[in-house]
Short mmCIF file of C-alpha atoms in Angstrom, two decimals:
data_model
loop_
_atom_site.label_atom_id
_atom_site.label_comp_id
_atom_site.label_asym_id
_atom_site.label_seq_id
_atom_site.Cartn_x
_atom_site.Cartn_y
_atom_site.Cartn_z
CA MET A 1 -2.09 56.67 -78.69
CA SER A 2 -5.29 58.69 -78.50
CA LEU A 3 -5.15 62.43 -79.10
CA LEU A 4 -6.81 63.03 -75.72
CA GLU A 5 -6.77 60.63 -72.77
CA VAL A 6 -8.67 61.47 -69.59
CA SER A 7 -7.97 58.88 -66.91
CA GLY A 8 -9.71 58.69 -63.54
CA VAL A 9 -10.30 62.43 -63.31
CA ALA A 10 -12.03 63.58 -60.13
CA LYS A 11 -12.97 67.07 -58.98
CA HIS A 12 -14.60 68.11 -55.72
CA PHE A 13 -15.94 71.45 -54.53
CA GLY A 14 -16.22 71.10 -50.77
CA GLY A 15 -18.65 68.24 -50.22
CA LEU A 16 -19.86 68.27 -53.83
CA THR A 17 -18.39 65.73 -56.23
CA ALA A 18 -18.40 67.30 -59.70
CA LEU A 19 -16.37 64.52 -61.37
CA ALA A 20 -15.90 61.03 -60.00
CA GLY A 21 -13.15 59.11 -61.78
CA VAL A 22 -14.07 59.98 -65.36
CA ASP A 23 -12.31 58.15 -68.21
CA ILE A 24 -12.65 59.30 -71.83
CA THR A 25 -10.57 59.23 -74.99
CA VAL A 26 -10.78 61.23 -78.20
CA GLU A 27 -9.08 60.08 -81.39
CA ALA A 28 -7.60 62.49 -83.93
CA GLY A 29 -10.19 63.55 -86.50
CA GLU A 30 -13.23 62.57 -84.42
CA ILE A 31 -16.27 64.54 -83.40
CA VAL A 32 -17.21 63.23 -79.95
CA GLY A 33 -20.37 64.38 -78.19
CA LEU A 34 -20.58 64.87 -74.43
CA ILE A 35 -24.09 65.00 -72.97
CA GLY A 36 -25.76 64.83 -69.59
CA PRO A 37 -28.23 66.66 -67.37
CA ASN A 38 -27.41 70.08 -65.96
CA GLY A 39 -24.85 69.69 -63.19
CA SER A 40 -23.53 66.37 -64.51
CA GLY A 41 -19.93 67.65 -64.77
CA LYS A 42 -19.59 68.44 -68.48
CA THR A 43 -18.29 71.99 -68.19
CA THR A 44 -16.18 71.06 -65.16
CA LEU A 45 -14.51 68.42 -67.32
CA PHE A 46 -13.86 71.03 -70.01
CA HIS A 47 -12.36 73.35 -67.40
CA CYS A 48 -10.04 70.55 -66.25
CA ILE A 49 -8.94 69.72 -69.79
CA ALA A 50 -8.32 73.39 -70.61
CA GLY A 51 -6.35 74.06 -67.41
CA ALA A 52 -8.89 76.41 -65.81
CA LEU A 53 -9.35 73.88 -62.98
CA ALA A 54 -6.88 71.37 -61.60
CA PRO A 55 -8.30 67.86 -61.07
CA ASP A 56 -8.06 66.45 -57.58
CA ALA A 57 -7.13 63.04 -58.98
CA GLY A 58 -6.41 61.41 -62.30
CA ASP A 59 -4.54 62.50 -65.40
CA ILE A 60 -5.27 64.32 -68.65
CA ARG A 61 -2.94 63.71 -71.58
CA LEU A 62 -2.76 65.34 -74.99
CA ARG A 63 -0.66 63.33 -77.45
CA GLY A 64 0.80 61.46 -74.48
CA GLN A 65 1.85 64.56 -72.50
CA SER A 66 0.14 65.39 -69.23
CA LEU A 67 -1.76 68.68 -69.03
CA VAL A 68 -2.30 68.49 -65.26
CA GLY A 69 -0.75 71.52 -63.59
CA VAL A 70 -0.31 73.39 -66.88
CA ARG A 71 -1.82 76.89 -66.93
CA PRO A 72 -4.60 77.61 -69.46
CA ASP A 73 -2.25 79.58 -71.73
CA GLY A 74 0.16 76.64 -71.71
CA VAL A 75 -2.63 74.19 -72.50
CA CYS A 76 -3.65 76.43 -75.39
CA ALA A 77 -0.07 76.55 -76.63
CA ARG A 78 0.02 72.74 -76.61
CA GLY A 79 -3.03 72.61 -78.84
CA VAL A 80 -6.32 72.82 -76.92
CA GLY A 81 -8.76 75.52 -78.04
CA ARG A 82 -12.18 76.15 -76.60
CA THR A 83 -15.39 78.15 -76.65
CA PHE A 84 -17.65 78.86 -73.68
CA GLN A 85 -21.32 78.44 -72.73
CA LEU A 86 -21.58 82.22 -72.48
CA VAL A 87 -19.59 83.88 -75.24
CA ARG A 88 -16.34 85.40 -73.99
CA VAL A 89 -14.94 87.76 -76.58
CA PHE A 90 -13.01 90.98 -76.01
CA PRO A 91 -15.75 93.64 -76.14
CA GLN A 92 -13.47 96.58 -76.95
CA LEU A 93 -11.71 94.83 -79.83
CA SER A 94 -12.98 94.48 -83.38
CA ALA A 95 -13.83 91.05 -84.74
CA LEU A 96 -10.53 91.07 -86.63
CA ASP A 97 -8.48 91.96 -83.56
CA ASN A 98 -10.28 89.34 -81.44
CA VAL A 99 -9.12 86.67 -83.87
CA ARG A 100 -5.63 88.15 -84.21
CA VAL A 101 -5.20 87.72 -80.45
CA GLY A 102 -5.79 84.00 -80.85
CA ARG A 103 -3.20 83.79 -83.60
CA LEU A 104 -0.60 85.86 -81.76
CA TYR A 105 -0.84 83.88 -78.52
CA GLY A 106 -1.85 80.38 -79.66
CA ARG A 107 0.11 77.28 -80.67
CA ALA A 108 1.25 78.66 -84.04
CA ARG A 109 2.39 82.11 -82.97
CA GLY A 110 3.46 84.45 -85.74
CA GLU A 111 4.20 88.06 -86.53
CA ALA A 112 1.42 90.64 -86.67
CA ARG A 113 1.01 90.87 -90.44
CA ALA A 114 0.67 87.12 -90.87
CA ALA A 115 -1.73 87.01 -87.91
CA ALA A 116 -3.96 89.61 -89.57
CA ALA A 117 -4.08 87.64 -92.81
CA GLU A 118 -4.95 84.43 -90.99
CA ALA A 119 -7.60 86.24 -88.97
CA GLU A 120 -9.23 87.46 -92.19
CA ARG A 121 -9.22 83.91 -93.55
CA LEU A 122 -10.82 82.50 -90.41
CA LEU A 123 -13.50 85.19 -90.28
CA THR A 124 -14.44 84.21 -93.82
CA LEU A 125 -14.37 80.51 -92.90
CA VAL A 126 -16.88 80.96 -90.08
CA GLY A 127 -19.16 83.27 -92.09
CA LEU A 128 -18.11 86.70 -90.83
CA GLU A 129 -16.72 88.10 -94.06
CA GLY A 130 -17.45 91.81 -94.26
CA LYS A 131 -17.73 92.13 -90.48
CA ALA A 132 -14.05 92.27 -89.56
CA HIS A 133 -14.18 95.81 -88.19
CA ARG A 134 -17.38 95.46 -86.16
CA LEU A 135 -17.32 95.36 -82.38
CA PRO A 136 -18.91 92.34 -80.67
CA ALA A 137 -21.83 94.50 -79.50
CA GLN A 138 -22.72 95.03 -83.17
CA LEU A 139 -22.98 91.29 -83.85
CA THR A 140 -25.93 88.91 -83.45
CA LEU A 141 -25.71 85.97 -81.05
CA ILE A 142 -24.75 83.49 -83.76
CA ASP A 143 -22.14 85.90 -85.12
CA LYS A 144 -20.66 86.32 -81.64
CA LYS A 145 -20.45 82.53 -81.41
CA ARG A 146 -18.80 82.44 -84.84
CA LEU A 147 -16.33 85.08 -83.67
CA GLU A 148 -15.41 83.12 -80.56
CA LEU A 149 -15.02 80.02 -82.71
CA ALA A 150 -12.75 81.87 -85.15
CA ARG A 151 -10.59 83.07 -82.25
CA ALA A 152 -10.31 79.51 -80.94
CA LEU A 153 -9.38 78.25 -84.42
CA ALA A 154 -6.73 80.96 -84.66
CA THR A 155 -4.82 79.23 -81.87
CA SER A 156 -4.29 76.27 -84.26
CA PRO A 157 -5.88 73.71 -81.93
CA ARG A 158 -5.22 70.01 -82.19
CA LEU A 159 -8.37 69.58 -80.08
CA LEU A 160 -11.29 72.01 -80.04
CA LEU A 161 -13.71 72.03 -77.08
CA LEU A 162 -17.12 73.42 -78.05
CA ASP A 163 -19.33 74.19 -75.04
CA GLU A 164 -22.96 74.56 -76.15
CA PHE A 165 -22.02 76.26 -79.41
CA MET A 166 -25.58 75.84 -80.72
CA ALA A 167 -27.42 77.00 -77.59
CA GLY A 168 -29.91 79.78 -78.29
CA LEU A 169 -29.86 79.37 -82.06
CA ASN A 170 -32.99 79.04 -84.16
CA PRO A 171 -33.41 75.98 -86.44
CA ALA A 172 -31.87 77.66 -89.49
CA GLU A 173 -28.92 78.92 -87.46
CA THR A 174 -28.48 75.45 -85.95
CA GLU A 175 -28.28 73.88 -89.41
CA SER A 176 -25.73 76.52 -90.42
CA ALA A 177 -23.68 75.80 -87.28
CA MET A 178 -23.79 72.06 -88.01
CA ALA A 179 -22.54 72.64 -91.56
CA LEU A 180 -19.66 74.72 -90.20
CA ILE A 181 -18.72 72.00 -87.68
CA ARG A 182 -18.70 69.39 -90.44
CA ARG A 183 -16.45 71.62 -92.51
CA LEU A 184 -14.04 72.01 -89.62
CA GLN A 185 -13.84 68.25 -89.24
CA SER A 186 -13.21 67.86 -92.98
CA GLU A 187 -10.27 70.24 -92.58
CA GLY A 188 -8.75 68.07 -89.85
CA VAL A 189 -10.07 69.64 -86.65
CA THR A 190 -10.83 67.21 -83.81
CA LEU A 191 -13.83 68.23 -81.71
CA LEU A 192 -15.19 67.36 -78.28
CA MET A 193 -18.64 68.94 -77.97
CA VAL A 194 -21.00 69.62 -75.09
CA GLU A 195 -24.46 70.27 -76.47
CA HIS A 196 -28.07 70.18 -75.25
CA ILE A 197 -29.48 70.13 -78.79
CA VAL A 198 -29.21 66.37 -78.75
CA TRP A 199 -30.54 65.61 -82.24
CA ALA A 200 -27.88 67.88 -83.74
CA LEU A 201 -25.10 66.34 -81.68
CA MET A 202 -26.19 62.84 -82.64
CA ASP A 203 -26.17 63.79 -86.31
CA LEU A 204 -22.66 65.20 -86.00
CA SER A 205 -20.92 62.73 -83.69
CA ARG A 206 -19.57 59.26 -84.33
CA ARG A 207 -19.52 58.59 -80.60
CA ILE A 208 -21.45 59.96 -77.61
CA ILE A 209 -20.30 60.01 -73.97
CA VAL A 210 -22.93 60.49 -71.26
CA LEU A 211 -22.25 61.92 -67.80
CA SER A 212 -24.60 61.91 -64.83
CA ALA A 213 -23.73 63.19 -61.34
CA GLY A 214 -20.06 63.36 -62.30
CA GLU A 215 -19.83 59.78 -63.56
CA LYS A 216 -19.67 58.34 -67.05
CA ILE A 217 -22.77 56.20 -67.41
CA ALA A 218 -22.68 55.35 -71.11
CA GLU A 219 -20.55 55.59 -74.24
CA GLY A 220 -21.17 54.45 -77.79
CA PRO A 221 -22.56 55.27 -81.23
CA PRO A 222 -25.51 57.69 -81.30
CA ASP A 223 -28.12 55.03 -82.11
CA VAL A 224 -26.96 52.86 -79.20
CA ILE A 225 -27.01 55.82 -76.79
CA ALA A 226 -30.48 56.87 -77.94
CA ALA A 227 -31.81 53.40 -77.06
CA ASP A 228 -29.91 52.97 -73.77
CA PRO A 229 -32.48 52.63 -70.93
CA THR A 230 -30.23 54.30 -68.37
CA VAL A 231 -29.60 57.30 -70.63
CA ILE A 232 -33.29 57.60 -71.42
CA GLU A 233 -34.10 57.57 -67.72
CA VAL A 234 -31.57 60.13 -66.52
CA TYR A 235 -31.31 62.46 -69.50
CA LEU A 236 -33.69 61.97 -72.39
CA GLY A 237 -36.91 62.13 -70.44
CA GLY A 238 -38.02 58.53 -70.44
CA ALA A 239 -39.52 58.57 -73.96
CA GLY A 240 -38.03 56.21 -76.50
CA GLY A 241 -36.68 57.97 -79.56
CA SER A 242 -36.74 61.40 -77.94
CA ALA A 243 -33.01 61.81 -78.57
CA ARG A 244 -33.76 62.79 -82.13
CA ARG A 245 -36.13 65.55 -81.04
CA ALA A 246 -34.66 66.89 -77.77
#
């Protein structure tokens, strides 16, 4: 049994088809990349997995249990954590309290003192040691992303959805983010990642899934995807080898 099984998922907004019968699986311990042009359905798929949107057809299963119809807080409690394209942290709460919220309301709920200790540990893990009492407005973009990641990790996710975690980062920050993602995987976190920094995603992922116009058009190892003519045409700009530089 795969950790995540998405079977025939479709989503429509009026006359627009955002997802058209998408099938994907994610195995425990994997990093799987999800790429595609803007508007291809990547974030809509994340919303469906996380319970923010209900699919119009198909099923989504985590460890064999359907998530369809489960509210986002229930999906989180079953073990799906996520970050967002645009960082969504609680602006009036300190970094420490942002992460404590994840611990108090996630899958491994605990009492306040234990939540505070775990929040401190996670802030250190993501590189925010010494910044526990800062407000989000006092953090840089990469630190806000680290904070949102720490809050997601505090929910004790079996599956972590990262939506453009590296967007807007400079090369040094991107390398730092990649090192952090590798560390999370080494500690047993399973990741499904949407990312437009394709070279980074291909370095991180064992398997890449490509969406276009709401359909899955390719799936395979990074080197196979980088050489796939259809992928090159619809996403990578028509230049062979550009996947490593995009």
